[in-house]
């Protein structure tokens, strides 16, 4: 297919806003990049995001440190507004808050169509709601004045000192006060927070920590149980490739795992390494003697295996579970190692195109490398180190991607020991409540093939914290732009979310009665 067609297809591939961690292997970084649909739409296709929405970037004054009363330093935090259908402060119409998170800065598309909160945007005309999207500190640094610190010349322990989920939640509370005054809002204008992935965590925690400010929350695909070693992630990838509704099967999942296990065995002999180097066009057989190279090649998969970002509608070669499984269960493709090679080779054209674009943007400054930001938060708050231990269900070559391979980054980059990381993660669970927060009016939706669901709330902590299981869905797929190709389960999830939020907005409590205006 022509390269232009490949680029066009990339625009709809893996549209998930994705949690990322410290520097990892080739396909891990590719997943982070491809999952940023905004970058693909704007840069790969050479056009503005979605339909070139009108500029709406604004700023307000934010404190650098909410927890140090002696620190007077402030900065300009970015936010976006969509007031197209806003009924006005005198109405009972709600306020929808889209929470920013990790990743490249938001763009004006967030108020029209994006991966972040399109399920809320699509509801604006019907509800007459006012819509805000607030950038996360650091990740949303549009310029030097829009950052909590002026530069990053200081050591990370100093320059990143003000980066945390607790500061981010306090930012949202401060924004609530600002917006209430700026837009003359009243208690009748109930706030609902929305977010997916890390922003989903924040959306839920905003309701947990500031229930007097936000009336309800939709915390999509939110892994609110921080954990140092997240072996569950790759175990769930193994399961995702068995899900028949997205084209998976037990045979496919087993063949992926068996192929990687065989590769692990082939690493142990000259003959095996020679076969791998020739089959996969690697530098040399000797190159595979080094464990670091083995890890780079097979520790996180010898090809790109989407699960959290699975897109059933993609059309490129081996771009989703169904297309990969078609190869992995095809007897004509040889043994399982040969089938893995076929998956890798099938992906080569669009993977190479994406990598070239990623490097181009990095060299030109157009693509922000945010690994240090999220890496800092994994060390100081969350962990989430996705491992592939021997004896686990991980479908990749086991024993090459272990906890120490990842957590050592905390010591090397930030001088934070593994013991301190564990203590930080434990405190986060104590602070936020882990899988049993004491709160009300929080909806916890999760997708079936999303590995992050394993650390999310799947069992309702209380009647006022319902869960929603979306069959066959990937990482908060229902928050993405509505498309004709959406899975029926995703469409049903959007309706279920609306129904639940409507019920909460209509609850008694002296805050007015909420009405939905039907479209003519």
Short mmCIF file of C-alpha atoms in Angstrom, two decimals:
data_model
loop_
_atom_site.label_atom_id
_atom_site.label_comp_id
_atom_site.label_asym_id
_atom_site.label_seq_id
_atom_site.Cartn_x
_atom_site.Cartn_y
_atom_site.Cartn_z
CA UNK A 1 0.00 0.00 0.00
CA UNK A 2 1.24 3.56 -0.65
CA UNK A 3 2.86 5.28 2.30
CA UNK A 4 0.08 7.87 2.34
CA UNK A 5 -2.42 5.10 3.00
CA UNK A 6 -0.22 3.79 5.77
CA UNK A 7 -0.15 7.21 7.39
CA UNK A 8 -3.89 7.55 7.10
CA UNK A 9 -4.35 4.21 8.78
CA UNK A 10 -1.99 5.20 11.57
CA UNK A 11 -4.33 8.05 12.43
CA UNK A 12 -6.91 5.63 13.76
CA UNK A 13 -4.56 3.04 15.20
CA UNK A 14 -4.38 2.63 18.93
CA UNK A 15 -6.15 5.80 20.01
CA UNK A 16 -5.53 5.31 23.73
CA UNK A 17 -4.03 7.84 26.06
CA UNK A 18 -1.57 5.56 27.70
CA UNK A 19 0.28 5.31 30.94
CA UNK A 20 4.00 5.15 30.33
CA UNK A 21 6.97 4.43 32.53
CA UNK A 22 10.73 4.60 32.51
CA UNK A 23 12.75 4.00 29.32
CA UNK A 24 11.91 0.59 27.89
CA UNK A 25 12.26 -1.45 24.72
CA UNK A 26 11.57 -0.67 21.09
CA UNK A 27 7.93 -1.72 20.97
CA UNK A 28 7.08 -0.30 24.38
CA UNK A 29 8.11 3.21 23.33
CA UNK A 30 6.33 2.76 20.03
CA UNK A 31 3.15 1.93 21.89
CA UNK A 32 3.38 5.13 23.91
CA UNK A 33 3.81 7.16 20.74
CA UNK A 34 1.14 5.43 18.68
CA UNK A 35 -1.27 5.66 21.56
CA UNK A 36 -1.08 9.45 21.39
CA UNK A 37 -3.69 9.85 18.70
CA UNK A 38 -3.32 13.62 18.75
CA UNK A 39 0.27 13.37 17.55
CA UNK A 40 -0.69 10.98 14.78
CA UNK A 41 -3.59 13.06 13.54
CA UNK A 42 -1.73 16.36 13.57
CA UNK A 43 1.75 15.40 12.46
CA UNK A 44 1.56 12.19 10.42
CA UNK A 45 -1.33 13.44 8.31
CA UNK A 46 -0.08 17.00 8.09
CA UNK A 47 -3.33 18.55 9.23
CA UNK A 48 -4.87 20.00 12.35
CA UNK A 49 -6.43 17.72 14.90
CA UNK A 50 -9.94 16.57 14.15
CA UNK A 51 -11.69 19.52 12.44
CA UNK A 52 -9.39 22.41 13.37
CA UNK A 53 -11.46 23.68 16.29
CA UNK A 54 -11.26 27.35 17.26
CA UNK A 55 -8.43 28.27 19.64
CA UNK A 56 -9.51 28.01 23.25
CA UNK A 57 -6.25 27.89 25.21
CA UNK A 58 -6.40 30.03 28.33
CA UNK A 59 -4.37 30.36 31.51
CA UNK A 60 -4.96 31.03 35.17
CA UNK A 61 -2.62 31.65 38.09
CA UNK A 62 -1.70 28.54 40.03
CA UNK A 63 0.42 27.98 43.13
CA UNK A 64 3.70 26.18 42.75
CA UNK A 65 3.30 24.30 46.03
CA UNK A 66 -0.12 23.95 47.64
CA UNK A 67 1.36 22.40 50.76
CA UNK A 68 3.92 25.07 51.68
CA UNK A 69 2.22 28.19 52.96
CA UNK A 70 5.53 30.06 52.94
CA UNK A 71 6.05 29.56 49.18
CA UNK A 72 4.56 32.50 47.20
CA UNK A 73 5.71 31.27 43.78
CA UNK A 74 3.02 30.96 41.11
CA UNK A 75 2.80 29.86 37.48
CA UNK A 76 0.29 29.95 34.64
CA UNK A 77 -1.68 26.73 34.26
CA UNK A 78 -3.33 26.03 30.90
CA UNK A 79 -6.97 25.12 30.40
CA UNK A 80 -9.47 24.86 27.56
CA UNK A 81 -13.13 25.80 27.39
CA UNK A 82 -16.13 24.75 25.32
CA UNK A 83 -19.09 26.98 26.16
CA UNK A 84 -20.89 26.52 22.83
CA UNK A 85 -24.02 25.04 24.41
CA UNK A 86 -23.62 26.48 27.91
CA UNK A 87 -27.01 27.54 29.26
CA UNK A 88 -25.47 30.01 31.69
CA UNK A 89 -24.83 30.12 35.43
CA UNK A 90 -28.47 30.87 36.22
CA UNK A 91 -29.43 27.45 34.85
CA UNK A 92 -29.08 24.11 36.55
CA UNK A 93 -26.82 22.87 33.75
CA UNK A 94 -23.72 20.99 34.94
CA UNK A 95 -20.01 21.62 34.52
CA UNK A 96 -17.97 18.85 32.93
CA UNK A 97 -14.30 18.79 33.93
CA UNK A 98 -11.88 16.85 31.72
CA UNK A 99 -8.78 16.06 33.76
CA UNK A 100 -5.42 16.28 31.98
CA UNK A 101 -2.69 13.78 32.65
CA UNK A 102 0.56 12.25 31.48
CA UNK A 103 1.57 12.63 27.87
CA UNK A 104 2.06 15.48 25.44
CA UNK A 105 0.21 18.74 26.21
CA UNK A 106 -3.47 18.88 25.34
CA UNK A 107 -4.54 20.70 22.20
CA UNK A 108 -7.72 22.61 21.31
CA UNK A 109 -9.12 19.33 19.97
CA UNK A 110 -9.80 18.26 23.56
CA UNK A 111 -12.93 20.43 23.58
CA UNK A 112 -14.23 18.94 20.31
CA UNK A 113 -12.95 15.43 19.62
CA UNK A 114 -10.05 13.63 21.25
CA UNK A 115 -9.15 10.47 23.12
CA UNK A 116 -9.54 12.20 26.46
CA UNK A 117 -13.18 13.07 27.18
CA UNK A 118 -15.15 12.89 23.95
CA UNK A 119 -17.93 11.04 25.75
CA UNK A 120 -18.47 14.22 27.77
CA UNK A 121 -18.05 16.56 24.78
CA UNK A 122 -20.65 14.60 22.81
CA UNK A 123 -23.11 15.25 25.62
CA UNK A 124 -22.75 19.03 25.78
CA UNK A 125 -25.57 20.00 23.43
CA UNK A 126 -27.98 17.65 25.16
CA UNK A 127 -27.15 18.89 28.65
CA UNK A 128 -26.23 22.53 28.02
CA UNK A 129 -23.12 21.91 30.09
CA UNK A 130 -19.99 24.02 30.39
CA UNK A 131 -16.85 22.06 29.53
CA UNK A 132 -13.35 22.61 30.92
CA UNK A 133 -10.17 20.66 30.23
CA UNK A 134 -7.32 21.40 32.64
CA UNK A 135 -3.71 20.57 31.87
CA UNK A 136 -1.70 18.53 34.35
CA UNK A 137 1.23 20.39 35.85
CA UNK A 138 4.53 19.72 34.05
CA UNK A 139 2.97 17.62 31.26
CA UNK A 140 1.06 20.67 30.06
CA UNK A 141 4.01 23.06 29.84
CA UNK A 142 3.09 25.02 26.70
CA UNK A 143 5.85 27.54 27.47
CA UNK A 144 8.23 28.41 30.29
CA UNK A 145 5.65 30.46 32.17
CA UNK A 146 3.21 27.54 31.96
CA UNK A 147 5.46 25.31 34.08
CA UNK A 148 5.76 25.13 37.86
CA UNK A 149 9.52 25.61 37.43
CA UNK A 150 11.31 27.93 35.04
CA UNK A 151 13.82 25.39 33.74
CA UNK A 152 15.18 21.92 34.36
CA UNK A 153 18.79 22.79 34.92
CA UNK A 154 18.57 21.70 38.55
CA UNK A 155 18.81 18.01 39.50
CA UNK A 156 15.51 16.12 38.97
CA UNK A 157 14.96 15.83 42.71
CA UNK A 158 14.64 19.61 42.76
CA UNK A 159 13.13 20.42 39.35
CA UNK A 160 10.49 17.68 39.64
CA UNK A 161 9.81 18.28 43.31
CA UNK A 162 6.38 19.78 42.62
CA UNK A 163 5.18 16.95 40.40
CA UNK A 164 2.70 14.64 42.12
CA UNK A 165 -0.91 13.53 41.96
CA UNK A 166 -1.55 15.33 45.26
CA UNK A 167 -0.37 18.63 43.80
CA UNK A 168 -2.43 17.93 40.67
CA UNK A 169 -5.60 17.39 42.69
CA UNK A 170 -4.96 20.61 44.59
CA UNK A 171 -4.57 22.30 41.19
CA UNK A 172 -8.06 21.10 40.28
CA UNK A 173 -9.45 22.43 43.55
CA UNK A 174 -7.82 25.79 42.88
CA UNK A 175 -9.19 25.76 39.34
CA UNK A 176 -12.67 25.10 40.73
CA UNK A 177 -12.43 28.27 42.81
CA UNK A 178 -11.10 30.25 39.85
CA UNK A 179 -13.73 29.01 37.39
CA UNK A 180 -16.57 29.52 39.86
CA UNK A 181 -15.68 33.20 40.10
CA UNK A 182 -14.68 33.66 36.46
CA UNK A 183 -17.91 32.16 35.12
CA UNK A 184 -20.20 33.21 38.01
CA UNK A 185 -21.12 29.60 38.75
CA UNK A 186 -23.43 28.61 41.58
CA UNK A 187 -24.08 25.47 43.60
CA UNK A 188 -26.79 24.58 41.08
CA UNK A 189 -24.11 24.01 38.45
CA UNK A 190 -22.91 20.61 39.59
CA UNK A 191 -19.43 19.52 38.58
CA UNK A 192 -18.66 16.10 37.10
CA UNK A 193 -15.05 15.04 36.57
CA UNK A 194 -14.07 12.81 33.64
CA UNK A 195 -10.80 11.10 32.78
CA UNK A 196 -9.24 7.92 31.44
CA UNK A 197 -6.09 6.11 32.57
CA UNK A 198 -4.04 8.29 34.96
CA UNK A 199 -6.51 11.18 34.43
CA UNK A 200 -9.19 8.64 35.33
CA UNK A 201 -7.41 8.03 38.61
CA UNK A 202 -7.36 11.77 39.24
CA UNK A 203 -11.01 12.18 38.24
CA UNK A 204 -12.03 9.60 40.82
CA UNK A 205 -9.66 10.87 43.48
CA UNK A 206 -10.93 14.42 42.96
CA UNK A 207 -14.32 13.21 44.15
CA UNK A 208 -12.70 11.22 46.99
CA UNK A 209 -10.63 14.12 48.32
CA UNK A 210 -12.86 17.08 47.39
CA UNK A 211 -16.46 15.82 47.58
CA UNK A 212 -17.69 19.33 48.38
CA UNK A 213 -16.39 20.58 45.02
CA UNK A 214 -17.22 17.83 42.55
CA UNK A 215 -20.66 16.19 42.56
CA UNK A 216 -19.76 13.01 40.67
CA UNK A 217 -16.93 11.38 38.74
CA UNK A 218 -16.42 8.97 35.85
CA UNK A 219 -13.05 7.31 36.42
CA UNK A 220 -12.42 5.30 33.26
CA UNK A 221 -9.73 2.60 33.12
CA UNK A 222 -8.26 3.97 36.32
CA UNK A 223 -5.64 1.73 38.01
CA UNK A 224 -6.17 3.17 41.48
CA UNK A 225 -4.26 0.39 43.23
CA UNK A 226 -0.61 1.43 42.88
CA UNK A 227 1.74 -1.54 43.01
CA UNK A 228 5.51 -1.79 42.70
CA UNK A 229 5.63 -4.89 40.51
CA UNK A 230 2.72 -5.11 38.09
CA UNK A 231 3.11 -8.68 36.89
CA UNK A 232 -0.63 -8.63 36.28
CA UNK A 233 -0.15 -6.45 33.19
CA UNK A 234 1.51 -9.00 30.94
CA UNK A 235 -0.50 -11.82 32.47
CA UNK A 236 -3.58 -9.99 31.19
CA UNK A 237 -2.02 -9.48 27.77
CA UNK A 238 -1.92 -13.28 27.61
CA UNK A 239 -5.65 -13.37 28.43
CA UNK A 240 -6.51 -10.59 25.96
CA UNK A 241 -5.35 -12.75 23.07
CA UNK A 242 -7.89 -15.42 24.05
CA UNK A 243 -10.91 -13.08 23.84
CA UNK A 244 -12.95 -14.34 20.91
CA UNK A 245 -15.06 -11.20 20.47
CA UNK A 246 -11.94 -9.33 19.27
CA UNK A 247 -10.54 -12.20 17.22
CA UNK A 248 -8.48 -13.94 19.87
CA UNK A 249 -8.37 -17.61 20.80
CA UNK A 250 -6.75 -19.96 23.27
CA UNK A 251 -4.63 -21.34 20.44
CA UNK A 252 -3.41 -17.89 19.42
CA UNK A 253 -2.45 -16.89 22.95
CA UNK A 254 -0.69 -20.20 23.55
CA UNK A 255 1.21 -19.99 20.27
CA UNK A 256 2.48 -16.49 21.10
CA UNK A 257 3.71 -17.72 24.47
CA UNK A 258 5.19 -20.94 23.10
CA UNK A 259 7.01 -19.05 20.36
CA UNK A 260 8.62 -16.70 22.84
CA UNK A 261 9.52 -19.62 25.11
CA UNK A 262 11.25 -21.33 22.19
CA UNK A 263 13.15 -18.13 21.48
CA UNK A 264 14.35 -18.20 25.09
CA UNK A 265 15.68 -21.70 24.52
CA UNK A 266 17.34 -20.74 21.24
CA UNK A 267 19.27 -18.01 23.05
CA UNK A 268 21.22 -20.79 24.77
CA UNK A 269 23.06 -22.19 21.75
CA UNK A 270 25.15 -20.90 18.87
CA UNK A 271 22.88 -22.68 16.43
CA UNK A 272 19.78 -21.16 18.01
CA UNK A 273 21.19 -17.64 18.05
CA UNK A 274 22.27 -18.02 14.44
CA UNK A 275 18.76 -19.03 13.43
CA UNK A 276 17.21 -16.08 15.28
CA UNK A 277 19.69 -13.56 13.89
CA UNK A 278 19.00 -14.76 10.35
CA UNK A 279 15.23 -15.12 10.68
CA UNK A 280 14.63 -11.76 12.39
CA UNK A 281 17.47 -9.89 10.63
CA UNK A 282 19.23 -9.02 13.87
CA UNK A 283 22.78 -7.56 14.04
CA UNK A 284 24.47 -10.94 14.62
CA UNK A 285 24.32 -14.20 16.51
CA UNK A 286 26.96 -12.86 18.93
CA UNK A 287 24.75 -9.81 19.56
CA UNK A 288 22.23 -12.18 21.12
CA UNK A 289 24.74 -13.41 23.69
CA UNK A 290 24.20 -10.25 25.71
CA UNK A 291 21.23 -10.32 28.09
CA UNK A 292 20.47 -6.65 27.44
CA UNK A 293 20.09 -7.39 23.75
CA UNK A 294 17.97 -10.44 24.45
CA UNK A 295 15.72 -8.26 26.60
CA UNK A 296 15.49 -5.60 23.92
CA UNK A 297 14.57 -8.21 21.32
CA UNK A 298 12.18 -10.51 23.18
CA UNK A 299 11.68 -9.39 26.77
CA UNK A 300 8.65 -7.30 25.87
CA UNK A 301 7.70 -9.13 22.71
CA UNK A 302 9.50 -9.60 19.40
CA UNK A 303 6.74 -7.60 17.70
CA UNK A 304 4.05 -5.11 18.63
CA UNK A 305 1.25 -6.86 20.56
CA UNK A 306 -1.53 -4.37 21.35
CA UNK A 307 -4.01 -5.12 24.10
CA UNK A 308 -4.60 -1.92 26.05
CA UNK A 309 -4.60 -0.12 22.70
CA UNK A 310 -6.30 -2.81 20.62
CA UNK A 311 -8.30 -1.27 17.78
CA UNK A 312 -10.67 -3.83 16.21
CA UNK A 313 -11.27 -1.50 13.25
CA UNK A 314 -7.66 -0.97 12.17
CA UNK A 315 -6.78 -2.12 8.66
CA UNK A 316 -2.99 -2.34 8.62
CA UNK A 317 -1.09 -5.62 8.67
CA UNK A 318 -0.95 -7.28 12.11
CA UNK A 319 -2.26 -4.12 13.77
CA UNK A 320 -4.66 -5.70 16.26
CA UNK A 321 -5.46 -8.90 18.12
CA UNK A 322 -7.55 -10.37 15.32
CA UNK A 323 -4.98 -9.77 12.60
CA UNK A 324 -2.10 -11.01 14.74
CA UNK A 325 -4.03 -14.14 15.70
CA UNK A 326 -4.79 -14.86 12.04
CA UNK A 327 -1.04 -15.21 11.55
CA UNK A 328 -0.32 -17.02 14.80
CA UNK A 329 -2.89 -19.74 14.06
CA UNK A 330 -1.98 -20.22 10.40
CA UNK A 331 -0.29 -23.59 9.96
CA UNK A 332 1.12 -22.45 6.63
CA UNK A 333 3.37 -19.97 8.45
CA UNK A 334 5.59 -22.69 9.95
CA UNK A 335 6.39 -23.09 13.63
CA UNK A 336 5.51 -20.51 16.27
CA UNK A 337 8.87 -18.75 16.01
CA UNK A 338 8.37 -18.36 12.27
CA UNK A 339 4.87 -17.02 12.89
CA UNK A 340 6.22 -14.45 15.32
CA UNK A 341 8.69 -13.40 12.66
CA UNK A 342 5.82 -13.06 10.22
CA UNK A 343 3.96 -10.76 12.61
CA UNK A 344 7.06 -8.62 13.02
CA UNK A 345 7.70 -8.48 9.27
CA UNK A 346 4.06 -7.68 8.51
CA UNK A 347 4.21 -4.70 10.83
CA UNK A 348 7.54 -3.42 9.51
CA UNK A 349 6.27 -0.83 7.04
CA UNK A 350 3.97 1.09 9.36
CA UNK A 351 6.16 0.55 12.41
CA UNK A 352 9.14 2.02 10.53
CA UNK A 353 7.01 4.95 9.38
CA UNK A 354 5.85 5.65 12.90
CA UNK A 355 9.36 5.38 14.33
CA UNK A 356 10.75 7.77 11.73
CA UNK A 357 8.04 10.27 12.52
CA UNK A 358 8.64 9.87 16.25
CA UNK A 359 12.37 10.51 15.86
CA UNK A 360 11.72 13.43 13.54
CA UNK A 361 9.47 15.09 16.07
CA UNK A 362 11.93 14.39 18.87
CA UNK A 363 14.82 15.97 16.95
CA UNK A 364 12.74 19.02 16.04
CA UNK A 365 11.35 19.45 19.53
CA UNK A 366 7.84 18.77 18.36
CA UNK A 367 7.43 15.57 20.36
CA UNK A 368 7.98 15.92 24.06
CA UNK A 369 9.85 13.14 25.81
CA UNK A 370 7.77 12.83 28.96
CA UNK A 371 9.29 9.59 30.27
CA UNK A 372 11.20 11.46 32.99
CA UNK A 373 7.98 13.03 34.27
CA UNK A 374 6.08 9.76 34.50
CA UNK A 375 9.21 7.92 35.57
CA UNK A 376 9.41 10.31 38.52
CA UNK A 377 5.82 9.58 39.47
CA UNK A 378 6.33 5.83 39.27
CA UNK A 379 9.25 6.17 41.68
CA UNK A 380 7.56 8.61 44.07
CA UNK A 381 3.96 7.37 43.97
CA UNK A 382 2.81 4.47 41.83
CA UNK A 383 5.31 1.80 40.79
CA UNK A 384 3.43 0.05 37.95
CA UNK A 385 6.57 -1.76 36.74
CA UNK A 386 5.34 -4.32 34.24
CA UNK A 387 7.46 -7.47 34.51
CA UNK A 388 7.72 -10.82 32.74
CA UNK A 389 8.82 -13.21 35.45
CA UNK A 390 9.70 -16.86 35.00
CA UNK A 391 6.65 -18.96 35.87
CA UNK A 392 4.18 -16.14 35.23
CA UNK A 393 1.55 -16.06 32.48
CA UNK A 394 3.51 -13.43 30.56
CA UNK A 395 3.44 -14.39 26.86
CA UNK A 396 6.89 -12.99 26.08
CA UNK A 397 10.30 -14.53 26.73
CA UNK A 398 10.25 -14.83 30.50
CA UNK A 399 13.04 -13.81 32.83
CA UNK A 400 14.40 -10.96 30.70
CA UNK A 401 12.24 -8.10 31.98
CA UNK A 402 12.38 -8.27 35.76
CA UNK A 403 11.61 -5.78 38.49
CA UNK A 404 15.24 -4.82 38.99
CA UNK A 405 15.60 -4.09 35.27
CA UNK A 406 13.04 -1.31 35.65
CA UNK A 407 13.15 -0.08 39.23
CA UNK A 408 16.88 0.59 39.09
CA UNK A 409 15.98 3.67 37.06
CA UNK A 410 14.71 5.26 40.26
CA UNK A 411 18.13 5.02 41.88
CA UNK A 412 20.07 5.93 38.75
CA UNK A 413 17.92 8.90 37.69
CA UNK A 414 16.48 10.21 40.95
CA UNK A 415 18.59 8.68 43.75
CA UNK A 416 15.46 6.93 45.07
CA UNK A 417 16.09 3.44 46.43
CA UNK A 418 13.85 0.45 45.77
CA UNK A 419 12.90 0.44 49.45
CA UNK A 420 11.78 4.05 49.23
CA UNK A 421 9.79 3.32 46.08
CA UNK A 422 7.95 0.56 47.96
CA UNK A 423 7.23 2.91 50.85
CA UNK A 424 5.98 5.59 48.46
CA UNK A 425 3.60 3.15 46.76
CA UNK A 426 2.30 1.93 50.11
CA UNK A 427 1.58 5.49 51.19
CA UNK A 428 -0.33 6.20 47.98
CA UNK A 429 -2.66 3.31 48.72
CA UNK A 430 -3.16 4.53 52.28
CA UNK A 431 -3.72 8.11 51.11
CA UNK A 432 -6.25 7.33 48.37
CA UNK A 433 -7.90 4.16 49.65
CA UNK A 434 -6.69 1.73 46.99
CA UNK A 435 -9.56 -0.48 45.81
CA UNK A 436 -11.88 0.56 48.62
CA UNK A 437 -12.03 4.37 48.77
CA UNK A 438 -14.66 5.87 51.03
CA UNK A 439 -16.71 7.96 48.63
CA UNK A 440 -19.91 8.18 46.65
CA UNK A 441 -21.06 8.96 43.11
CA UNK A 442 -18.00 7.53 41.32
CA UNK A 443 -18.42 5.27 38.30
CA UNK A 444 -15.53 2.90 37.54
CA UNK A 445 -15.67 1.63 33.90
CA UNK A 446 -13.04 -0.81 32.57
CA UNK A 447 -12.37 -2.61 29.29
CA UNK A 448 -12.04 -6.38 29.02
CA UNK A 449 -8.79 -6.52 27.01
CA UNK A 450 -7.12 -3.69 28.93
CA UNK A 451 -4.31 -4.94 31.21
CA UNK A 452 -4.69 -1.83 33.41
CA UNK A 453 -8.05 -3.20 34.54
CA UNK A 454 -6.16 -5.59 36.79
CA UNK A 455 -5.34 -2.75 39.19
CA UNK A 456 -8.66 -0.97 38.77
CA UNK A 457 -11.85 -1.22 40.80
CA UNK A 458 -13.82 -4.14 39.38
CA UNK A 459 -15.95 -4.87 42.45
CA UNK A 460 -18.08 -2.00 43.72
CA UNK A 461 -16.79 -0.74 47.08
CA UNK A 462 -20.32 0.49 47.82
CA UNK A 463 -23.69 1.00 46.18
CA UNK A 464 -22.69 4.57 45.36
CA UNK A 465 -19.56 3.41 43.51
CA UNK A 466 -20.80 1.19 40.67
CA UNK A 467 -18.52 -0.52 38.18
CA UNK A 468 -18.96 -1.02 34.44
CA UNK A 469 -17.32 -3.89 32.55
CA UNK A 470 -17.04 -3.21 28.82
CA UNK A 471 -16.74 -6.47 26.90
CA UNK A 472 -13.96 -6.61 24.33
CA UNK A 473 -12.95 -2.99 24.91
CA UNK A 474 -9.45 -1.58 25.21
CA UNK A 475 -8.10 1.18 27.46
CA UNK A 476 -10.99 3.69 28.00
CA UNK A 477 -12.09 3.24 24.38
CA UNK A 478 -15.45 4.87 25.22
CA UNK A 479 -13.78 8.24 25.93
CA UNK A 480 -12.49 8.44 22.35
CA UNK A 481 -14.14 10.17 19.43
CA UNK A 482 -17.37 8.45 18.39
CA UNK A 483 -16.87 6.58 15.12
CA UNK A 484 -19.11 4.36 12.96
CA UNK A 485 -16.66 1.51 13.53
CA UNK A 486 -17.02 1.56 17.34
CA UNK A 487 -17.77 -1.75 19.02
CA UNK A 488 -21.39 -2.16 20.17
CA UNK A 489 -20.11 -2.67 23.72
CA UNK A 490 -18.35 0.70 23.58
CA UNK A 491 -21.50 2.41 22.34
CA UNK A 492 -23.48 0.75 25.13
CA UNK A 493 -20.89 1.89 27.67
CA UNK A 494 -21.33 5.53 26.64
CA UNK A 495 -25.08 5.23 27.12
CA UNK A 496 -24.63 3.52 30.49
CA UNK A 497 -22.32 6.31 31.65
CA UNK A 498 -24.85 8.95 30.61
CA UNK A 499 -27.64 7.14 32.40
CA UNK A 500 -25.65 6.88 35.63
CA UNK A 501 -24.43 10.49 35.57
CA UNK A 502 -27.95 11.72 34.78
CA UNK A 503 -29.25 9.88 37.83
CA UNK A 504 -26.64 11.50 40.03
CA UNK A 505 -27.20 14.96 38.63
CA UNK A 506 -30.92 14.60 39.30
CA UNK A 507 -30.47 13.59 42.92
CA UNK A 508 -32.20 15.67 45.57
CA UNK A 509 -30.09 17.82 47.82
CA UNK A 510 -30.98 21.43 47.36
CA UNK A 511 -28.89 21.78 44.23
CA UNK A 512 -31.67 22.04 41.67
CA UNK A 513 -33.28 19.71 39.20
CA UNK A 514 -31.38 18.64 36.10
CA UNK A 515 -33.10 18.18 32.76
CA UNK A 516 -31.85 16.78 29.47
CA UNK A 517 -33.11 18.61 26.39
CA UNK A 518 -33.91 16.19 23.59
CA UNK A 519 -32.51 17.01 20.18
CA UNK A 520 -35.13 18.01 17.62
#
